[in-house]
PDB file of C-alpha atoms in Angstrom:
ATOM      1  CA  MET A 222     115.573 112.019  98.970  1.00 56.00           C
ATOM      2  CA  LYS A 223     118.593 112.903  96.783  1.00 65.00           C
ATOM      3  CA  PHE A 224     120.915 110.077  95.256  1.00 69.00           C
ATOM      4  CA  ASP A 225     125.007 111.136  94.982  1.00 68.00           C
ATOM      5  CA  ILE A 226     127.531 109.110  93.048  1.00 73.00           C
ATOM      6  CA  GLN A 227     128.774 107.878  96.441  1.00 75.00           C
ATOM      7  CA  ASP A 228     125.725 105.937  96.810  1.00 80.00           C
ATOM      8  CA  ILE A 229     126.205 103.952  93.737  1.00 88.00           C
ATOM      9  CA  GLY A 230     126.977 100.230  94.123  1.00 88.00           C
ATOM     10  CA  LYS A 231     125.088 100.226  97.410  1.00 88.00           C
ATOM     11  CA  THR A 232     123.116  96.873  97.962  1.00 90.00           C
ATOM     12  CA  ARG A 233     120.591  95.548 100.035  1.00 91.00           C
ATOM     13  CA  LYS A 234     118.548  91.735 100.885  1.00 94.00           C
ATOM     14  CA  TYR A 235     115.395  91.562 101.301  1.00 95.00           C
ATOM     15  CA  ALA A 236     112.748  88.647 102.419  1.00 98.00           C
ATOM     16  CA  PHE A 237     109.363  89.664 101.735  1.00 98.00           C
ATOM     17  CA  LEU A 238     106.375  87.498 102.746  1.00 98.00           C
ATOM     18  CA  ARG A 239     102.952  87.522 101.465  1.00 97.00           C
ATOM     19  CA  GLU A 240      99.409  86.744 102.367  1.00 98.00           C
ATOM     20  CA  GLU A 241      96.689  86.817 100.362  1.00 96.00           C
ATOM     21  CA  ARG A 242      92.886  85.149 100.832  1.00 95.00           C
ATOM     22  CA  TYR A 243      90.214  85.193  98.468  1.00 93.00           C
ATOM     23  CA  GLN A 244      86.659  84.922  98.833  1.00 93.00           C
ATOM     24  CA  PHE A 245      84.551  85.675  95.879  1.00 89.00           C
ATOM     25  CA  GLN A 246      80.781  84.045  95.411  1.00 83.00           C
ATOM     26  CA  GLY A 247      80.887  82.023  98.411  1.00 80.00           C
ATOM     27  CA  LEU A 248      84.767  80.056  96.606  1.00 87.00           C
ATOM     28  CA  ARG A 249      87.683  80.598  98.428  1.00 92.00           C
ATOM     29  CA  ASN A 250      91.635  80.443  97.697  1.00 92.00           C
ATOM     30  CA  GLU A 251      94.456  81.896  99.992  1.00 96.00           C
ATOM     31  CA  ASN A 252      98.335  81.567  99.068  1.00 96.00           C
ATOM     32  CA  TYR A 253     101.883  82.271 101.188  1.00 97.00           C
ATOM     33  CA  VAL A 254     104.537  84.031  98.797  1.00 97.00           C
ATOM     34  CA  GLU A 255     108.324  83.856 100.199  1.00 98.00           C
ATOM     35  CA  ILE A 256     110.694  85.878  97.940  1.00 98.00           C
ATOM     36  CA  GLY A 257     114.264  86.657  98.591  1.00 98.00           C
ATOM     37  CA  LEU A 258     115.623  90.458  96.886  1.00 96.00           C
ATOM     38  CA  ASP A 259     119.053  92.092  95.761  1.00 96.00           C
ATOM     39  CA  VAL A 260     118.541  95.088  95.373  1.00 95.00           C
ATOM     40  CA  LYS A 261     121.391  97.365  93.578  1.00 95.00           C
ATOM     41  CA  LEU A 262     121.784 100.807  92.755  1.00 93.00           C
ATOM     42  CA  LEU A 263     123.532 100.332  89.475  1.00 96.00           C
ATOM     43  CA  SER A 264     123.806 104.801  88.575  1.00 94.00           C
ATOM     44  CA  VAL A 265     122.432 107.883  88.892  1.00 91.00           C
ATOM     45  CA  SER A 266     122.237 110.490  85.900  1.00 90.00           C
ATOM     46  CA  ILE A 267     121.202 114.092  86.362  1.00 87.00           C
ATOM     47  CA  GLY A 268     119.715 112.984  89.892  1.00 84.00           C
ATOM     48  CA  VAL A 269     117.827 110.250  88.842  1.00 90.00           C
ATOM     49  CA  PRO A 270     118.952 106.648  90.056  1.00 91.00           C
ATOM     50  CA  THR A 271     118.862 103.843  87.897  1.00 95.00           C
ATOM     51  CA  PHE A 272     117.784 100.246  89.936  1.00 96.00           C
ATOM     52  CA  LYS A 273     118.449  96.595  89.331  1.00 97.00           C
ATOM     53  CA  ILE A 274     116.602  93.885  91.343  1.00 97.00           C
ATOM     54  CA  ASN A 275     117.310  90.317  91.109  1.00 98.00           C
ATOM     55  CA  VAL A 276     115.023  87.090  92.337  1.00 97.00           C
ATOM     56  CA  ILE A 277     117.260  84.987  94.272  1.00 96.00           C
ATOM     57  CA  ARG A 278     114.643  82.989  96.297  1.00 96.00           C
ATOM     58  CA  TYR A 279     111.081  82.993  95.057  1.00 96.00           C
ATOM     59  CA  LYS A 280     108.653  80.337  96.792  1.00 96.00           C
ATOM     60  CA  GLN A 281     104.324  79.826  97.066  1.00 96.00           C
ATOM     61  CA  SER A 282     102.314  77.576  98.506  1.00 97.00           C
ATOM     62  CA  ASN A 283      99.403  77.626  95.632  1.00 94.00           C
ATOM     63  CA  ALA A 284      99.956  76.534  92.345  1.00 88.00           C
ATOM     64  CA  THR A 285      96.228  76.879  91.342  1.00 86.00           C
ATOM     65  CA  GLY A 286      94.039  78.970  89.024  1.00 82.00           C
ATOM     66  CA  LEU A 287      95.472  82.443  88.607  1.00 83.00           C
ATOM     67  CA  TYR A 288      97.730  82.010  91.193  1.00 87.00           C
ATOM     68  CA  GLY A 289      98.946  78.676  89.148  1.00 87.00           C
ATOM     69  CA  TRP A 290      99.996  81.549  86.631  1.00 88.00           C
ATOM     70  CA  VAL A 291     101.293  83.524  88.468  1.00 88.00           C
ATOM     71  CA  GLY A 292     103.571  80.988  89.698  1.00 89.00           C
ATOM     72  CA  ASP A 293     104.718  80.120  86.063  1.00 90.00           C
ATOM     73  CA  ILE A 294     105.962  83.434  85.170  1.00 91.00           C
ATOM     74  CA  HIS A 295     107.909  85.163  87.846  1.00 91.00           C
ATOM     75  CA  GLU A 296     111.076  83.964  86.569  1.00 91.00           C
ATOM     76  CA  ILE A 297     110.626  87.558  83.656  1.00 94.00           C
ATOM     77  CA  ARG A 298     110.764  89.093  86.510  1.00 93.00           C
ATOM     78  CA  ASN A 299     113.622  87.517  88.093  1.00 95.00           C
ATOM     79  CA  GLU A 300     116.012  90.767  87.006  1.00 97.00           C
ATOM     80  CA  LEU A 301     114.391  93.940  86.386  1.00 98.00           C
ATOM     81  CA  ILE A 302     116.476  97.079  85.804  1.00 98.00           C
ATOM     82  CA  PHE A 303     114.459 100.370  85.651  1.00 97.00           C
ATOM     83  CA  THR A 304     114.552 104.067  86.993  1.00 96.00           C
ATOM     84  CA  LEU A 305     112.883 105.871  89.563  1.00 93.00           C
ATOM     85  CA  ASN A 306     110.378 108.475  88.293  1.00 94.00           C
ATOM     86  CA  GLU A 307     110.430 112.025  89.303  1.00 91.00           C
ATOM     87  CA  LYS A 308     107.833 110.424  92.569  1.00 91.00           C
ATOM     88  CA  GLY A 309     110.341 107.940  93.714  1.00 90.00           C
ATOM     89  CA  GLN A 310     108.135 105.067  92.278  1.00 94.00           C
ATOM     90  CA  LEU A 311     109.364 102.928  89.500  1.00 96.00           C
ATOM     91  CA  GLY A 312     109.060 104.466  86.050  1.00 96.00           C
ATOM     92  CA  THR A 313     111.223 103.174  83.091  1.00 97.00           C
ATOM     93  CA  ILE A 314     112.060  99.687  82.579  1.00 98.00           C
ATOM     94  CA  LEU A 315     115.269  99.425  80.565  1.00 98.00           C
ATOM     95  CA  ASN A 316     115.607  95.846  79.980  1.00 97.00           C
ATOM     96  CA  MET A 317     112.590  94.288  78.224  1.00 97.00           C
ATOM     97  CA  ASP A 318     114.043  93.084  75.308  1.00 97.00           C
ATOM     98  CA  ASP A 319     115.140  90.259  78.277  1.00 97.00           C
ATOM     99  CA  ILE A 320     112.080  90.302  79.702  1.00 97.00           C
ATOM    100  CA  ARG A 321     110.844  89.768  76.214  1.00 97.00           C
ATOM    101  CA  ARG A 322     113.160  86.643  75.583  1.00 96.00           C
ATOM    102  CA  LYS A 323     112.784  85.076  78.774  1.00 96.00           C
ATOM    103  CA  TRP A 324     109.036  85.240  77.677  1.00 95.00           C
ATOM    104  CA  GLU A 325     109.540  84.154  74.485  1.00 95.00           C
ATOM    105  CA  LYS A 326     111.107  81.003  75.878  1.00 95.00           C
ATOM    106  CA  ILE A 327     108.681  79.900  78.941  1.00 93.00           C
ATOM    107  CA  ARG A 328     105.376  80.267  76.589  1.00 93.00           C
ATOM    108  CA  PRO A 329     105.584  77.465  74.900  1.00 93.00           C
ATOM    109  CA  GLU A 330     105.702  75.234  77.996  1.00 90.00           C
ATOM    110  CA  LEU A 331     103.024  77.463  79.522  1.00 89.00           C
ATOM    111  CA  GLN A 332     100.838  76.693  76.751  1.00 88.00           C
ATOM    112  CA  LYS A 333     101.703  73.012  77.444  1.00 90.00           C
ATOM    113  CA  GLY A 334     101.404  73.399  81.374  1.00 87.00           C
ATOM    114  CA  HIS A 335      97.825  74.805  81.168  1.00 88.00           C
ATOM    115  CA  LYS A 336      96.500  73.185  78.121  1.00 86.00           C
ATOM    116  CA  LYS A 337      93.612  72.157  79.985  1.00 86.00           C
ATOM    117  CA  ASP A 338      92.855  75.371  81.129  1.00 86.00           C
ATOM    118  CA  GLY A 339      89.923  77.386  79.380  1.00 84.00           C
ATOM    119  CA  HIS A 340      91.101  80.371  80.158  1.00 83.00           C
ATOM    120  CA  LYS A 341      94.809  79.984  78.480  1.00 88.00           C
ATOM    121  CA  GLU A 342      94.588  82.308  75.162  1.00 89.00           C
ATOM    122  CA  ILE A 343      93.765  84.826  77.192  1.00 88.00           C
ATOM    123  CA  PHE A 344      96.560  85.121  79.242  1.00 88.00           C
ATOM    124  CA  ILE A 345      98.711  84.296  76.791  1.00 92.00           C
ATOM    125  CA  SER A 346      97.730  86.540  74.595  1.00 92.00           C
ATOM    126  CA  GLY A 347      97.093  89.419  77.602  1.00 90.00           C
ATOM    127  CA  ILE A 348     100.821  89.204  78.876  1.00 92.00           C
ATOM    128  CA  SER A 349     101.934  88.955  75.216  1.00 93.00           C
ATOM    129  CA  GLU A 350      99.872  92.155  74.972  1.00 92.00           C
ATOM    130  CA  LEU A 351     101.572  94.256  78.552  1.00 91.00           C
ATOM    131  CA  LEU A 352     104.997  92.866  77.266  1.00 94.00           C
ATOM    132  CA  GLU A 353     104.958  94.975  74.383  1.00 92.00           C
ATOM    133  CA  ASN A 354     105.148  97.945  76.134  1.00 90.00           C
ATOM    134  CA  GLY A 355     107.245  98.483  78.889  1.00 93.00           C
ATOM    135  CA  ASP A 356     105.357 101.743  79.772  1.00 95.00           C
ATOM    136  CA  LEU A 357     102.428  99.347  80.087  1.00 94.00           C
ATOM    137  CA  LEU A 358     104.444  97.109  82.394  1.00 95.00           C
ATOM    138  CA  ALA A 359     105.977  99.590  84.407  1.00 96.00           C
ATOM    139  CA  ASP A 360     102.537 100.840  85.183  1.00 95.00           C
ATOM    140  CA  ALA A 361     101.526  96.916  85.776  1.00 93.00           C
ATOM    141  CA  LEU A 362     104.350  96.414  88.785  1.00 96.00           C
ATOM    142  CA  ARG A 363     104.440 100.296  89.839  1.00 96.00           C
ATOM    143  CA  PHE A 364     101.720  99.796  92.758  1.00 96.00           C
ATOM    144  CA  ALA A 365     102.508  95.831  92.882  1.00 95.00           C
ATOM    145  CA  GLN A 366     104.399  94.239  95.486  1.00 95.00           C
ATOM    146  CA  PRO A 367     107.054  94.023  96.340  1.00 96.00           C
ATOM    147  CA  TYR A 368     107.620  96.944  94.119  1.00 96.00           C
ATOM    148  CA  LEU A 369     105.395  99.126  96.246  1.00 96.00           C
ATOM    149  CA  LEU A 370     107.258  98.281  99.385  1.00 95.00           C
ATOM    150  CA  LEU A 371     110.660  99.234  98.196  1.00 94.00           C
ATOM    151  CA  PHE A 372     109.616 102.153  96.471  1.00 93.00           C
ATOM    152  CA  PRO A 373     106.618 103.771  97.434  1.00 92.00           C
ATOM    153  CA  GLY A 374     107.741 107.317  96.809  1.00 87.00           C
ATOM    154  CA  ILE A 375     107.333 108.540 100.527  1.00 83.00           C
ATOM    155  CA  HIS A 376     111.408 108.813 100.270  1.00 72.00           C
ATOM    156  CA  ALA A 377     110.845 111.420  97.723  1.00 71.00           C
ATOM    157  CA  LYS A 378     109.189 113.951  99.680  1.00 76.00           C
ATOM    158  CA  GLU A 379     109.725 116.519 102.076  1.00 77.00           C
ATOM    159  CA  LEU A 380     108.068 115.052 105.455  1.00 79.00           C
ATOM    160  CA  LYS A 381     107.751 116.843 108.322  1.00 82.00           C
ATOM    161  CA  LYS A 382     107.145 115.074 111.774  1.00 83.00           C
ATOM    162  CA  ASP A 383     103.786 115.014 113.238  1.00 82.00           C
ATOM    163  CA  GLU A 384     102.378 116.486 110.085  1.00 87.00           C
ATOM    164  CA  GLU A 385     100.261 115.002 107.060  1.00 91.00           C
ATOM    165  CA  THR A 386     100.933 114.220 103.754  1.00 91.00           C
ATOM    166  CA  VAL A 387      98.909 113.514 100.821  1.00 93.00           C
ATOM    167  CA  GLY A 388      99.850 110.880  98.740  1.00 93.00           C
ATOM    168  CA  TYR A 389      98.424 107.991  96.329  1.00 95.00           C
ATOM    169  CA  ARG A 390      98.193 104.212  95.616  1.00 96.00           C
ATOM    170  CA  GLU A 391      96.601 102.163  93.764  1.00 96.00           C
ATOM    171  CA  LEU A 392      95.028  98.119  94.226  1.00 94.00           C
ATOM    172  CA  PRO A 393      95.737  96.476  91.469  1.00 89.00           C
ATOM    173  CA  ASN A 394      93.491  93.889  89.199  1.00 84.00           C
ATOM    174  CA  PHE A 395      90.718  94.583  91.056  1.00 86.00           C
ATOM    175  CA  LEU A 396      86.977  92.909  89.946  1.00 82.00           C
ATOM    176  CA  ALA A 397      84.909  94.480  87.577  1.00 82.00           C
ATOM    177  CA  THR A 398      87.547  97.529  87.219  1.00 86.00           C
ATOM    178  CA  LYS A 399      91.662  97.349  86.490  1.00 86.00           C
ATOM    179  CA  MET A 400      92.259  98.503  89.519  1.00 93.00           C
ATOM    180  CA  VAL A 401      91.133 100.754  92.793  1.00 96.00           C
ATOM    181  CA  PRO A 402      92.090 104.151  93.195  1.00 97.00           C
ATOM    182  CA  ILE A 403      94.011 105.208  96.758  1.00 98.00           C
ATOM    183  CA  ASN A 404      93.940 108.325  97.970  1.00 98.00           C
ATOM    184  CA  THR A 405      97.038 108.102 100.842  1.00 97.00           C
ATOM    185  CA  VAL A 406      97.728 110.762 104.106  1.00 96.00           C
ATOM    186  CA  GLU A 407     101.336 109.712 105.316  1.00 94.00           C
ATOM    187  CA  THR A 408     102.572 110.406 108.745  1.00 93.00           C
ATOM    188  CA  LEU A 409     105.977 111.331 110.008  1.00 90.00           C
ATOM    189  CA  THR A 410     107.067 110.146 113.413  1.00 89.00           C
ATOM    190  CA  GLU A 411     109.755 109.346 115.698  1.00 86.00           C
ATOM    191  CA  LEU A 412     110.347 106.327 118.007  1.00 84.00           C
ATOM    192  CA  GLU A 413     111.652 105.875 120.814  1.00 82.00           C
ATOM    193  CA  ASP A 414     114.713 104.765 119.525  1.00 82.00           C
ATOM    194  CA  GLY A 415     115.426 107.553 117.327  1.00 78.00           C
ATOM    195  CA  LYS A 416     114.854 106.456 114.238  1.00 82.00           C
ATOM    196  CA  PHE A 417     111.696 107.156 112.731  1.00 85.00           C
ATOM    197  CA  GLN A 418     108.433 105.639 110.972  1.00 90.00           C
ATOM    198  CA  ILE A 419     106.047 106.900 108.307  1.00 91.00           C
ATOM    199  CA  GLU A 420     102.744 105.747 108.480  1.00 95.00           C
ATOM    200  CA  VAL A 421     100.110 105.696 105.530  1.00 96.00           C
ATOM    201  CA  ARG A 422      96.792 105.288 105.679  1.00 98.00           C
ATOM    202  CA  GLY A 423      94.807 105.276 102.810  1.00 98.00           C
ATOM    203  CA  THR A 424      90.835 105.892 101.295  1.00 98.00           C
ATOM    204  CA  ILE A 425      88.672 105.064  98.201  1.00 98.00           C
ATOM    205  CA  ASP A 426      89.515 107.792  95.605  1.00 97.00           C
ATOM    206  CA  GLU A 427      85.478 108.087  94.582  1.00 96.00           C
ATOM    207  CA  ASN A 428      85.884 110.306  92.124  1.00 96.00           C
ATOM    208  CA  HIS A 429      87.700 108.312  90.336  1.00 95.00           C
ATOM    209  CA  PHE A 430      86.821 104.704  91.232  1.00 96.00           C
ATOM    210  CA  GLU A 431      84.332 103.303  88.819  1.00 94.00           C
ATOM    211  CA  GLN A 432      82.329 102.214  91.273  1.00 95.00           C
ATOM    212  CA  GLU A 433      79.522 102.117  88.703  1.00 94.00           C
ATOM    213  CA  LYS A 434      81.107  98.973  86.786  1.00 93.00           C
ATOM    214  CA  VAL A 435      81.672  96.485  89.846  1.00 93.00           C
ATOM    215  CA  THR A 436      78.055  97.013  90.981  1.00 93.00           C
ATOM    216  CA  ALA A 437      76.488  96.304  86.803  1.00 92.00           C
ATOM    217  CA  MET A 438      78.802  92.917  87.341  1.00 91.00           C
ATOM    218  CA  ILE A 439      77.446  92.029  90.964  1.00 91.00           C
ATOM    219  CA  ARG A 440      74.081  92.647  89.813  1.00 91.00           C
ATOM    220  CA  ILE A 441      74.226  89.988  86.972  1.00 90.00           C
ATOM    221  CA  LEU A 442      75.941  87.722  88.778  1.00 86.00           C
ATOM    222  CA  LYS A 443      73.311  87.961  91.611  1.00 86.00           C
ATOM    223  CA  ASN A 444      70.556  88.510  89.361  1.00 85.00           C
ATOM    224  CA  ARG A 445      69.207  90.817  91.945  1.00 83.00           C
ATOM    225  CA  PRO A 446      68.294  94.689  91.690  1.00 82.00           C
ATOM    226  CA  ARG A 447      69.225  95.431  95.302  1.00 85.00           C
ATOM    227  CA  VAL A 448      71.872  93.370  96.214  1.00 89.00           C
ATOM    228  CA  PRO A 449      75.171  95.065  97.970  1.00 91.00           C
ATOM    229  CA  THR A 450      77.793  95.838  95.693  1.00 93.00           C
ATOM    230  CA  GLN A 451      79.355  99.299  97.445  1.00 94.00           C
ATOM    231  CA  LEU A 452      83.245  98.618  98.069  1.00 95.00           C
ATOM    232  CA  GLN A 453      84.173  98.613 101.317  1.00 97.00           C
ATOM    233  CA  LEU A 454      88.458  99.387 102.050  1.00 97.00           C
ATOM    234  CA  GLY A 455      90.884  99.377 105.480  1.00 98.00           C
ATOM    235  CA  TYR A 456      94.225 100.035 103.708  1.00 98.00           C
ATOM    236  CA  ILE A 457      97.353 101.147 105.710  1.00 98.00           C
ATOM    237  CA  GLU A 458     100.788 100.920 104.983  1.00 97.00           C
ATOM    238  CA  ARG A 459     103.944 101.393 107.634  1.00 96.00           C
ATOM    239  CA  TYR A 460     107.930 101.965 107.478  1.00 94.00           C
ATOM    240  CA  ARG A 461     110.547 101.345 109.362  1.00 91.00           C
ATOM    241  CA  LEU A 462     113.698 104.099 107.868  1.00 82.00           C
ATOM    242  CA  ASP A 463     117.063 102.934 107.716  1.00 74.00           C
ATOM    243  CA  GLU A 464     120.395 104.496 106.248  1.00 64.00           C
ATOM    244  CA  TRP A 465     119.507 105.636 102.695  1.00 51.00           C
ATOM    245  CA  PRO A 466     117.615 105.033 100.854  1.00 54.00           C
ATOM    246  CA  TRP A 467     116.565 101.752 102.444  1.00 66.00           C
ATOM    247  CA  SER A 468     113.612 101.137 104.832  1.00 79.00           C
ATOM    248  CA  GLU A 469     114.332  98.479 107.683  1.00 87.00           C
ATOM    249  CA  GLN A 470     111.036  96.802 107.354  1.00 92.00           C
ATOM    250  CA  SER A 471     107.941  97.478 105.835  1.00 95.00           C
ATOM    251  CA  MET A 472     104.046  96.260 105.527  1.00 97.00           C
ATOM    252  CA  CYS A 473     101.053  96.498 104.055  1.00 98.00           C
ATOM    253  CA  MET A 474      98.083  95.356 104.521  1.00 98.00           C
ATOM    254  CA  SER A 475      94.723  96.322 102.588  1.00 97.00           C
ATOM    255  CA  ILE A 476      90.814  94.492 103.354  1.00 97.00           C
ATOM    256  CA  ALA A 477      88.779  94.985 100.196  1.00 96.00           C
ATOM    257  CA  GLU A 478      85.361  93.851 100.890  1.00 96.00           C
ATOM    258  CA  ILE A 479      81.644  93.838  99.591  1.00 94.00           C
ATOM    259  CA  PRO A 480      79.454  91.859 102.085  1.00 92.00           C
ATOM    260  CA  GLY A 481      77.452  89.130 100.164  1.00 89.00           C
ATOM    261  CA  THR A 482      79.903  88.564  97.257  1.00 91.00           C
ATOM    262  CA  LEU A 483      83.539  89.425  97.584  1.00 92.00           C
ATOM    263  CA  TYR A 484      86.833  89.877 100.744  1.00 95.00           C
ATOM    264  CA  ARG A 485      89.841  89.908  99.439  1.00 95.00           C
ATOM    265  CA  GLU A 486      92.721  90.490 102.306  1.00 96.00           C
ATOM    266  CA  GLU A 487      96.499  91.288 100.973  1.00 97.00           C
ATOM    267  CA  ARG A 488      99.595  91.159 104.192  1.00 98.00           C
ATOM    268  CA  ASN A 489     102.866  92.201 102.913  1.00 98.00           C
ATOM    269  CA  ILE A 490     105.977  92.505 104.833  1.00 98.00           C
ATOM    270  CA  LEU A 491     109.218  93.507 102.874  1.00 97.00           C
ATOM    271  CA  LYS A 492     112.220  93.110 105.489  1.00 95.00           C
ATOM    272  CA  ALA A 493     115.849  93.905 105.077  1.00 92.00           C
ATOM    273  CA  ILE A 494     118.146  90.985 105.926  1.00 91.00           C
TER     274      ILE A 494
END
């Protein structure tokens, strides 16, 4: 999909909903997130578009543990200005200085608010290191929500009706590994109303997934050499296409499970309003 000068200034509002359920070693947790977004095309330079995303509303149901940190630092991403890369996904973040200033402003309050958290220094230093390098932050956000559903890269491909196209995704921040690499198959179909839908199904990229790290960690935790450690993954995305360059409604669902140890379920819905 090409971006033209006449598209500059186009804006669309979105509502994003997320449900996540997590169970590890018998401990259960869940969280519900609601976000309102404004997405605007700022410019096009030599075919490379620059977008701005503003978070105009943020609400989540769980403020404990890691969820509490996510809720407290969301404001440093309230405005994100970035280009798309050659694959049509989040590329280079252009307003890193503003993001760093926001972080330095809220950092003292975070340290006070989480002073009883034994892992606070790890979180604080980890976020600081991430923000030192814009490429690292872009890598962390590219396959995270809602950025994946907004810019999955499918719009940059020449998809043909009822033909399969291969792609790639990542499940970020997985147990003992940085992420789970996912190979995808993408199919474009025409709906009864004349609009189009893209369905994406994913499987683990076994050649690049660090299963041995997951296995080692679980065997240490369980203290059982024959405990099941193999990751099982169900992954699907679906996009109902609208006029440029937006999907009318998008969905991403994933279930990652290691029987007896881990269950991680995510449901993400992005809808134009």
